[in-house]
Amino acid sequence: MSSLFAKVWHDLWSNKARTIQVVMVIALGAMGIGLVIGGRNLIAGTIADQWRQAEPPNIKLSVTPPLTDQQLKQIERIEGVYQVEGLQSSSIEWRLAGDTEWQTARVESRQDWQDQKMELVNLVSGEWPGRNKIGVVKTADTLYGVGEGANIEVRAADRTRELQITGTLKPVGPFPVVFLGEPIFYADQRTFANLTGRDTYNLVQTRDIVFEQARAEATDLAIQDYFERIGVDSVGVLFPFQSRIVPPDIPPAAEILNALFLILGLIGVIIIAMGVFLVYNSVNAIITQQVSQIGVMKAIGASPRQVFFGYFLLVLAFGVFAALLSIPLGGLGARGLQSLFINLLNMEDPGFSLDFQAVLVQVMVAMAAPILAALFPLRTATRITVREAINTYGLTGSTGLIEQIITRLRTIPYSIILIFSNAFRNRKRVFFIELTLVLAGVVFLMVLGVNDSTRYTFGGKLTSIHNYQVTLQFDRLERTKRLESIAQSNSQVTDAETWLVLPATARPVSQEEELVTDARIRVFGLPADGDMYSPDVQEGRWFNEQDRRAAVITQSLAGEKGWGIGESLTITDANGREEDWLVVGINYDPLAGSAIFTPLSTLQREVGEIGKANTLWVKTITQEASTMEAVALDLSEAYESRNTEVAPSSAFGENTIAQIVKQSQDSFSIIFQLLAVMGVIIAVVGGVGLSGVLTLNVLERRREIGVMRSIGASSWRVIRLSIGEGVLLGWISWLIALPLSIPAAYLLATRGLSFALNQQLSYQFSAGGALLWLMLITIIAIIASSIPARNAAKVSVRESLTY
Amino acid sequence: MQGSENIEEIIHLMDIQKSYDVGGNLVPVLKGLDLAVMPGEFVAITGPSGNGKSTLLNMITGIDRPTQGEVIVNGSPVHTMSENQLATWRGENVGIIFQFFQLLPSLSLQQNVIMPMEFAGKYGRKERRERAMQLLEMVELSDQAHKLPGMVSGGQQQRAAIARALANDPPLLIADEPTGNLDSQTAETIFELFEKLVEQGKSMLMVTHDANLAQRIPRIIEIKNGVISCDSFRAPEIFTSNPVEALSVERG
């Protein structure tokens, strides 16, 4: 079959533009899948490997008040604790020697840097922390302008000291330094105590010889029992959901990664579907163009099977070229994703590698997609009769409904008529290209909608609920009047409130005993008519001060446990006190997670701490981030100087609303970046597909264009028609994609990502995104139609009218 | 295959009728046509445009099917064959020469000539190439063998198409206006080629509007209003090697 092979080769080579377009469309689809699968495998593999090297703990807790060495030794005696380690962490201020401006940072210490047990930290260069010598986290020099060899001043607990940075350290395994927003310094115990005035441990981690979930839960309960006896509160700190227990083979953020790549995978499948549609269009068009050749081959003896084989070879060639192109592109894309996460999570770079599973899937997709897409057109090809190949060589056109309507509209300029008529010349082709462009538009608008939704949720929506600017948490319960009075003595503070925030568990009243599956919650006791919190009640009502044990639960908790209005819950605090509460309302709060809100006075009474609170919420004169940070630091110092110990983190992590907003948005930014990459691929696929369709339209209209030029049409008129066609198809796809993208973005934001990341997102329509896509699709259409437009203009009258 | 009782005829058409559906109306093109062609005959099909000449050729080559009637070509009942069977049958029994040459534009002249041999599975690989070159040499195109059709003249393309039609050595050649797109000099060259092939024993049916050429063909069949209006034989002295008796039949 040498002539058939020769025909296939010539078909590929003689129309290079078409070949490149079809190959690119398939390759982009395969590359998208390869990027997602390869990226996921490489990232997950890197994280898992390096997490294992970090010797991860099974249980990690933040404790209040901090623990002593003696207490750690007691924990070590608990069954299920093979190793225990105490860590110290505190907020400080720092500046480079000679600088005037103070910045915030975190200082960490542990029992013995050279005998670490869990969550290891490596010495990258220099010395381990020693007396008045500290280390700094790797990348602090690039991110925060402070590195090894620098002399800094450190201010904490009303003391200022000058220290030298003599070493660079790096946590083993994944560690998102960039999300912290501030550098981490490492000190030995003595230096830490000198800086902060504290030699106790506010973080504790434990590990068993072999991890087993049930045993770890039992150990955690035993630890909690011990804490109860010694009057210590504890909360989980393991990323990302403040878990207390995490199996060591599940690295941090595994759930987030899985959810993220599931979403990306779905988009990858959409890209492949688009590719299949476009390949169908292209192969259909090739066969349409070659009807006469197929007829002639049959006239000279080709059987349908032989015709099928010839065009099958052509499609296979597209697939092979696409596979060859997509493998390195997919590999580079996956490597890019991996590098992004390596930098974000401050991990060691394992070097470039190709993921075998991704390569295999890419090859299968690149080969299978065009064959699948071409099956129907190939079948059509075998059925073409010789008679169909006997051409009529005049101009032909459609006389369908669209053309009949258009020709009746006599006042419309002929160019508009031609644009509409040309664009809808081949209905099936238009259908598939519109399907492709609409898919591209829906995904693109969906991505932008999700981005706007996260910015809204953790921006305007969040601050409409959380009205404070600064918040602090204290190691112990303190008198509310005292806390508020100290706060209000700061000239930048306009208002202050105190709340009681306690860890607890909750279960239905009908369940008599505590179980490990009980909801781990936080109870927020706050004034019913306070100024710091404006509840967004979804069902039922907010509580009032007259309520007796009324609780408003968050939507997250309600959804997680299936609880609703009228539910009676038994809430058990850290001291083992149990009381029954009635759910009167469900509110939406993107920050609080699984939480219950109750009147402050009721909660104080129930826990026997009337007039006391452990958190402070403050409004400042201005809402500038720098003012908030300054007030937070000033207040921390004010309390510390009055022997009121301030916890290193607030109830919501950061101490200012600006930092809370930024941290929440930053955690989504990487998701948005990844979604945006897929959005760009989709836009490119759509553009390539549109260009292909317009090229085919021009090819089919060669004779018509020749006739137009023979009666006076200039090149510019011909180009304008082609561009007009492309823009019309683009705008139609925008009109269809826009309403479809709204429910898609709503579902992705409020269901998909919310569930995956345990963060309740509020949907917001992206008007800016809609306009952006309209602009982009117009640009894509103009670019996509420029090559076929140029080709159309180059058609000579003589060539097009002679056979 | 079972043939008709006139097994000596290379073409035997009986009561051929063909109608087309045009906008919901059945338009008859061939209205009951009988034709017999003996092996070695050179037959011209003439007549006004739109009267069924090309349709008649399509019946014979199996490109189209009659609404009614029998088409026996080289002993095979063409009207009963499937598309698949027709393709294979055509490759071995008929060589078609089109008005617009219909060479595959992406293949060289030699590759175009080789193609039917590959489809029919005839000859070995080397033999196909050699045979193609012989056929191209016969039509005086051996030096253009590796050129694409677009790089040679119309006359050269038509000669290449003739070589392709002869690829599997079919007994019957069908030509639909083979000189319609050529200048008179080139047309003359092509016609002389046809005459030579007939002399070599091929049977040939040619639709032509060229009266001058038609006059040189031994048998002229005129199709008018879907029937054979005239079937005449020229005087035998021109074709001294052909013992066909001069016969003229008028059909009204």
CSV table of C-alpha atoms in Angstrom, one decimal, chain B residues 7-232:
chain,number,residue,atom,x,y,z
B,7,ILE,CA,-21.9,-14.0,-23.5
B,8,GLU,CA,-19.8,-12.8,-26.4
B,9,GLU,CA,-20.9,-9.2,-25.8
B,10,ILE,CA,-18.7,-7.1,-23.5
B,11,ILE,CA,-21.6,-4.8,-22.7
B,12,HIS,CA,-25.2,-5.9,-22.7
B,13,LEU,CA,-27.8,-3.4,-21.5
B,14,MET,CA,-31.5,-4.4,-21.4
B,15,ASP,CA,-34.4,-2.0,-21.0
B,16,ILE,CA,-32.3,0.4,-18.9
B,17,GLN,CA,-34.4,3.1,-17.3
B,18,LYS,CA,-33.1,5.7,-14.9
B,19,SER,CA,-35.0,8.5,-13.1
B,20,TYR,CA,-33.8,11.1,-10.6
B,21,ASP,CA,-35.8,12.7,-7.8
B,22,VAL,CA,-35.5,16.4,-8.3
B,23,GLY,CA,-37.4,18.5,-5.7
B,24,GLY,CA,-39.9,15.8,-5.2
B,25,ASN,CA,-40.5,15.1,-8.9
B,26,LEU,CA,-39.2,12.0,-10.6
B,27,VAL,CA,-37.4,13.1,-13.8
B,28,PRO,CA,-36.7,10.2,-16.2
B,29,VAL,CA,-33.2,10.4,-17.8
B,30,LEU,CA,-33.0,7.1,-19.5
B,31,LYS,CA,-36.3,5.7,-20.8
B,32,GLY,CA,-35.8,2.1,-21.7
B,33,LEU,CA,-32.5,1.7,-23.5
B,34,ASP,CA,-31.0,-1.5,-25.0
B,35,LEU,CA,-27.3,-1.7,-26.0
B,36,ALA,CA,-24.9,-4.4,-27.0
B,37,VAL,CA,-21.2,-3.8,-27.5
B,38,MET,CA,-18.8,-6.4,-28.8
B,39,PRO,CA,-15.3,-6.9,-27.6
B,40,GLY,CA,-12.8,-4.6,-29.5
B,41,GLU,CA,-15.4,-2.1,-30.5
B,42,PHE,CA,-14.7,1.6,-30.4
B,43,VAL,CA,-18.0,3.4,-29.7
B,44,ALA,CA,-18.8,7.1,-29.5
B,45,ILE,CA,-21.7,8.2,-27.4
B,46,THR,CA,-23.1,11.6,-28.7
B,47,GLY,CA,-26.2,13.7,-28.2
B,48,PRO,CA,-27.4,17.0,-26.8
B,49,SER,CA,-26.5,18.0,-23.3
B,50,GLY,CA,-28.6,16.6,-20.5
B,51,ASN,CA,-30.0,13.7,-22.6
B,52,GLY,CA,-28.4,10.9,-20.6
B,53,LYS,CA,-25.0,10.3,-22.1
B,54,SER,CA,-23.0,10.4,-18.9
B,55,THR,CA,-25.8,8.6,-17.1
B,56,LEU,CA,-25.5,5.8,-19.6
B,57,LEU,CA,-21.7,5.6,-18.9
B,58,ASN,CA,-22.4,5.6,-15.1
B,59,MET,CA,-24.7,2.6,-15.6
B,60,ILE,CA,-22.0,0.7,-17.4
B,61,THR,CA,-19.3,1.5,-14.9
B,62,GLY,CA,-21.5,0.8,-11.9
B,63,ILE,CA,-21.1,4.4,-10.7
B,64,ASP,CA,-24.9,4.6,-10.7
B,65,ARG,CA,-27.7,2.0,-10.7
B,66,PRO,CA,-30.6,1.8,-13.1
B,67,THR,CA,-34.1,2.3,-11.8
B,68,GLN,CA,-35.0,-0.7,-14.0
B,69,GLY,CA,-33.2,-3.0,-16.4
B,70,GLU,CA,-30.1,-5.2,-16.6
B,71,VAL,CA,-26.5,-4.2,-16.9
B,72,ILE,CA,-24.1,-7.0,-17.9
B,73,VAL,CA,-20.5,-6.0,-18.4
B,74,ASN,CA,-17.8,-8.4,-19.2
B,75,GLY,CA,-20.2,-11.2,-18.1
B,76,SER,CA,-20.9,-9.6,-14.7
B,77,PRO,CA,-24.4,-8.3,-13.6
B,78,VAL,CA,-23.2,-4.9,-12.5
B,79,HIS,CA,-26.7,-3.8,-11.5
B,80,THR,CA,-26.9,-6.4,-8.7
B,81,MET,CA,-23.5,-5.7,-7.1
B,82,SER,CA,-22.9,-4.0,-3.8
B,83,GLU,CA,-20.6,-0.9,-3.6
B,84,ASN,CA,-17.8,-3.0,-2.3
B,85,GLN,CA,-18.1,-5.5,-5.1
B,86,LEU,CA,-18.4,-2.8,-7.6
B,87,ALA,CA,-15.2,-1.2,-6.5
B,88,THR,CA,-13.3,-4.4,-6.8
B,89,TRP,CA,-14.9,-5.3,-10.1
B,90,ARG,CA,-14.1,-1.9,-11.6
B,91,GLY,CA,-10.5,-2.2,-10.6
B,92,GLU,CA,-10.1,-5.3,-12.7
B,93,ASN,CA,-12.6,-4.8,-15.5
B,94,VAL,CA,-13.0,-1.2,-16.4
B,95,GLY,CA,-10.6,1.7,-16.8
B,96,ILE,CA,-12.3,5.1,-16.5
B,97,ILE,CA,-11.0,8.3,-18.0
B,98,PHE,CA,-12.6,11.4,-16.7
B,99,GLN,CA,-13.1,14.8,-18.4
B,100,PHE,CA,-11.2,16.6,-15.6
B,101,PHE,CA,-8.5,13.9,-15.3
B,102,GLN,CA,-9.2,13.2,-11.6
B,103,LEU,CA,-5.6,12.4,-10.7
B,104,LEU,CA,-4.9,12.5,-7.0
B,105,PRO,CA,-3.1,15.8,-6.5
B,106,SER,CA,-0.9,14.7,-3.7
B,107,LEU,CA,0.6,11.7,-5.6
B,108,SER,CA,3.1,11.7,-8.4
B,109,LEU,CA,2.1,10.5,-11.8
B,110,GLN,CA,3.8,7.2,-11.2
B,111,GLN,CA,2.0,6.8,-7.9
B,112,ASN,CA,-1.3,7.6,-9.5
B,113,VAL,CA,-0.7,4.8,-12.0
B,114,ILE,CA,0.4,2.3,-9.3
B,115,MET,CA,-2.7,3.0,-7.1
B,116,PRO,CA,-5.2,0.8,-9.0
B,117,MET,CA,-2.8,-2.1,-9.0
B,118,GLU,CA,-2.4,-1.8,-5.2
B,119,PHE,CA,-6.2,-1.7,-4.7
B,120,ALA,CA,-6.6,-4.8,-6.8
B,121,GLY,CA,-3.7,-6.6,-5.2
B,122,LYS,CA,-2.3,-7.3,-8.6
B,123,TYR,CA,1.4,-7.7,-9.3
B,124,GLY,CA,4.2,-7.6,-6.9
B,125,ARG,CA,5.6,-4.4,-5.5
B,126,LYS,CA,8.6,-4.2,-7.9
B,127,GLU,CA,6.4,-5.3,-10.8
B,128,ARG,CA,3.9,-2.5,-10.1
B,129,ARG,CA,6.6,0.2,-10.3
B,130,GLU,CA,8.0,-1.3,-13.5
B,131,ARG,CA,4.5,-1.7,-15.1
B,132,ALA,CA,3.7,1.9,-14.1
B,133,MET,CA,6.8,3.1,-15.8
B,134,GLN,CA,6.0,1.1,-18.9
B,135,LEU,CA,2.5,2.5,-19.1
B,136,LEU,CA,3.8,6.0,-18.6
B,137,GLU,CA,6.3,5.4,-21.3
B,138,MET,CA,3.6,4.2,-23.6
B,139,VAL,CA,1.9,7.6,-23.1
B,140,GLU,CA,5.2,9.3,-23.5
B,141,LEU,CA,5.4,10.5,-19.9
B,142,SER,CA,8.2,8.4,-18.4
B,143,ASP,CA,10.3,11.5,-17.8
B,144,GLN,CA,7.5,13.2,-15.9
B,145,ALA,CA,6.8,10.1,-13.7
B,146,HIS,CA,7.8,11.7,-10.4
B,147,LYS,CA,6.0,15.0,-10.9
B,148,LEU,CA,2.8,16.0,-9.2
B,149,PRO,CA,-0.3,16.4,-11.5
B,150,GLY,CA,-0.3,20.1,-10.8
B,151,MET,CA,3.2,20.4,-12.3
B,152,VAL,CA,2.3,19.1,-15.7
B,153,SER,CA,-0.1,20.3,-18.5
B,154,GLY,CA,-3.7,19.2,-19.0
B,155,GLY,CA,-2.8,17.0,-21.9
B,156,GLN,CA,-0.1,15.3,-19.9
B,157,GLN,CA,-2.5,14.8,-17.0
B,158,GLN,CA,-5.0,13.2,-19.3
B,159,ARG,CA,-2.3,10.9,-20.7
B,160,ALA,CA,-1.4,10.0,-17.1
B,161,ALA,CA,-5.0,9.3,-16.5
B,162,ILE,CA,-5.1,7.0,-19.4
B,163,ALA,CA,-2.0,5.1,-18.1
B,164,ARG,CA,-3.8,4.8,-14.8
B,165,ALA,CA,-6.9,3.4,-16.5
B,166,LEU,CA,-4.8,0.8,-18.1
B,167,ALA,CA,-3.0,-0.2,-14.8
B,168,ASN,CA,-4.8,-3.5,-14.3
B,169,ASP,CA,-5.1,-4.2,-18.0
B,170,PRO,CA,-8.9,-4.0,-18.1
B,171,PRO,CA,-10.7,-5.2,-21.2
B,172,LEU,CA,-13.0,-2.1,-21.3
B,173,LEU,CA,-12.1,1.6,-21.3
B,174,ILE,CA,-14.8,4.2,-20.6
B,175,ALA,CA,-14.0,7.8,-21.3
B,176,ASP,CA,-16.4,10.7,-20.4
B,177,GLU,CA,-15.5,13.7,-22.5
B,178,PRO,CA,-11.8,12.9,-22.3
B,179,THR,CA,-10.8,15.8,-24.6
B,180,GLY,CA,-13.4,18.3,-23.4
B,181,ASN,CA,-10.8,20.2,-21.4
B,182,LEU,CA,-8.0,20.1,-23.9
B,183,ASP,CA,-6.9,22.1,-26.9
B,184,SER,CA,-7.4,20.6,-30.3
B,185,GLN,CA,-3.8,19.5,-30.8
B,186,THR,CA,-3.7,17.7,-27.5
B,187,ALA,CA,-7.1,16.3,-28.1
B,188,GLU,CA,-5.8,14.8,-31.3
B,189,THR,CA,-2.9,13.2,-29.4
B,190,ILE,CA,-5.2,11.7,-26.9
B,191,PHE,CA,-7.5,10.3,-29.6
B,192,GLU,CA,-4.7,8.7,-31.4
B,193,LEU,CA,-3.8,7.0,-28.2
B,194,PHE,CA,-7.3,5.6,-27.9
B,195,GLU,CA,-7.1,4.4,-31.5
B,196,LYS,CA,-3.9,2.6,-30.7
B,197,LEU,CA,-5.5,0.9,-27.6
B,198,VAL,CA,-8.5,-0.3,-29.6
B,199,GLU,CA,-6.1,-1.7,-32.2
B,200,GLN,CA,-4.5,-3.6,-29.3
B,201,GLY,CA,-7.8,-5.2,-28.5
B,202,LYS,CA,-9.4,-2.9,-25.9
B,203,SER,CA,-13.0,-2.1,-26.1
B,204,MET,CA,-13.7,1.6,-25.7
B,205,LEU,CA,-16.8,3.7,-25.1
B,206,MET,CA,-16.3,7.5,-25.3
B,207,VAL,CA,-18.8,10.3,-24.7
B,208,THR,CA,-17.9,13.2,-26.9
B,209,HIS,CA,-19.3,16.5,-28.1
B,210,ASP,CA,-16.5,16.8,-30.7
B,211,ALA,CA,-18.2,16.0,-33.9
B,212,ASN,CA,-14.9,15.7,-35.8
B,213,LEU,CA,-13.6,13.1,-33.4
B,214,ALA,CA,-17.0,11.3,-33.3
B,215,GLN,CA,-16.9,11.0,-37.1
B,216,ARG,CA,-13.6,9.1,-36.8
B,217,ILE,CA,-15.0,6.5,-34.4
B,218,PRO,CA,-16.4,3.3,-36.1
B,219,ARG,CA,-19.7,3.2,-34.2
B,220,ILE,CA,-21.7,6.2,-33.2
B,221,ILE,CA,-24.6,6.0,-30.8
B,222,GLU,CA,-26.7,9.1,-30.4
B,223,ILE,CA,-28.7,9.5,-27.2
B,224,LYS,CA,-31.7,11.8,-27.4
B,225,ASN,CA,-34.4,12.2,-24.8
B,226,GLY,CA,-33.2,9.2,-22.9
B,227,VAL,CA,-33.2,6.7,-25.7
B,228,ILE,CA,-30.8,5.6,-28.5
B,229,SER,CA,-32.0,7.7,-31.5
B,230,CYS,CA,-29.3,6.5,-33.8
B,231,ASP,CA,-26.8,3.6,-33.8
B,232,SER,CA,-24.6,3.8,-36.9
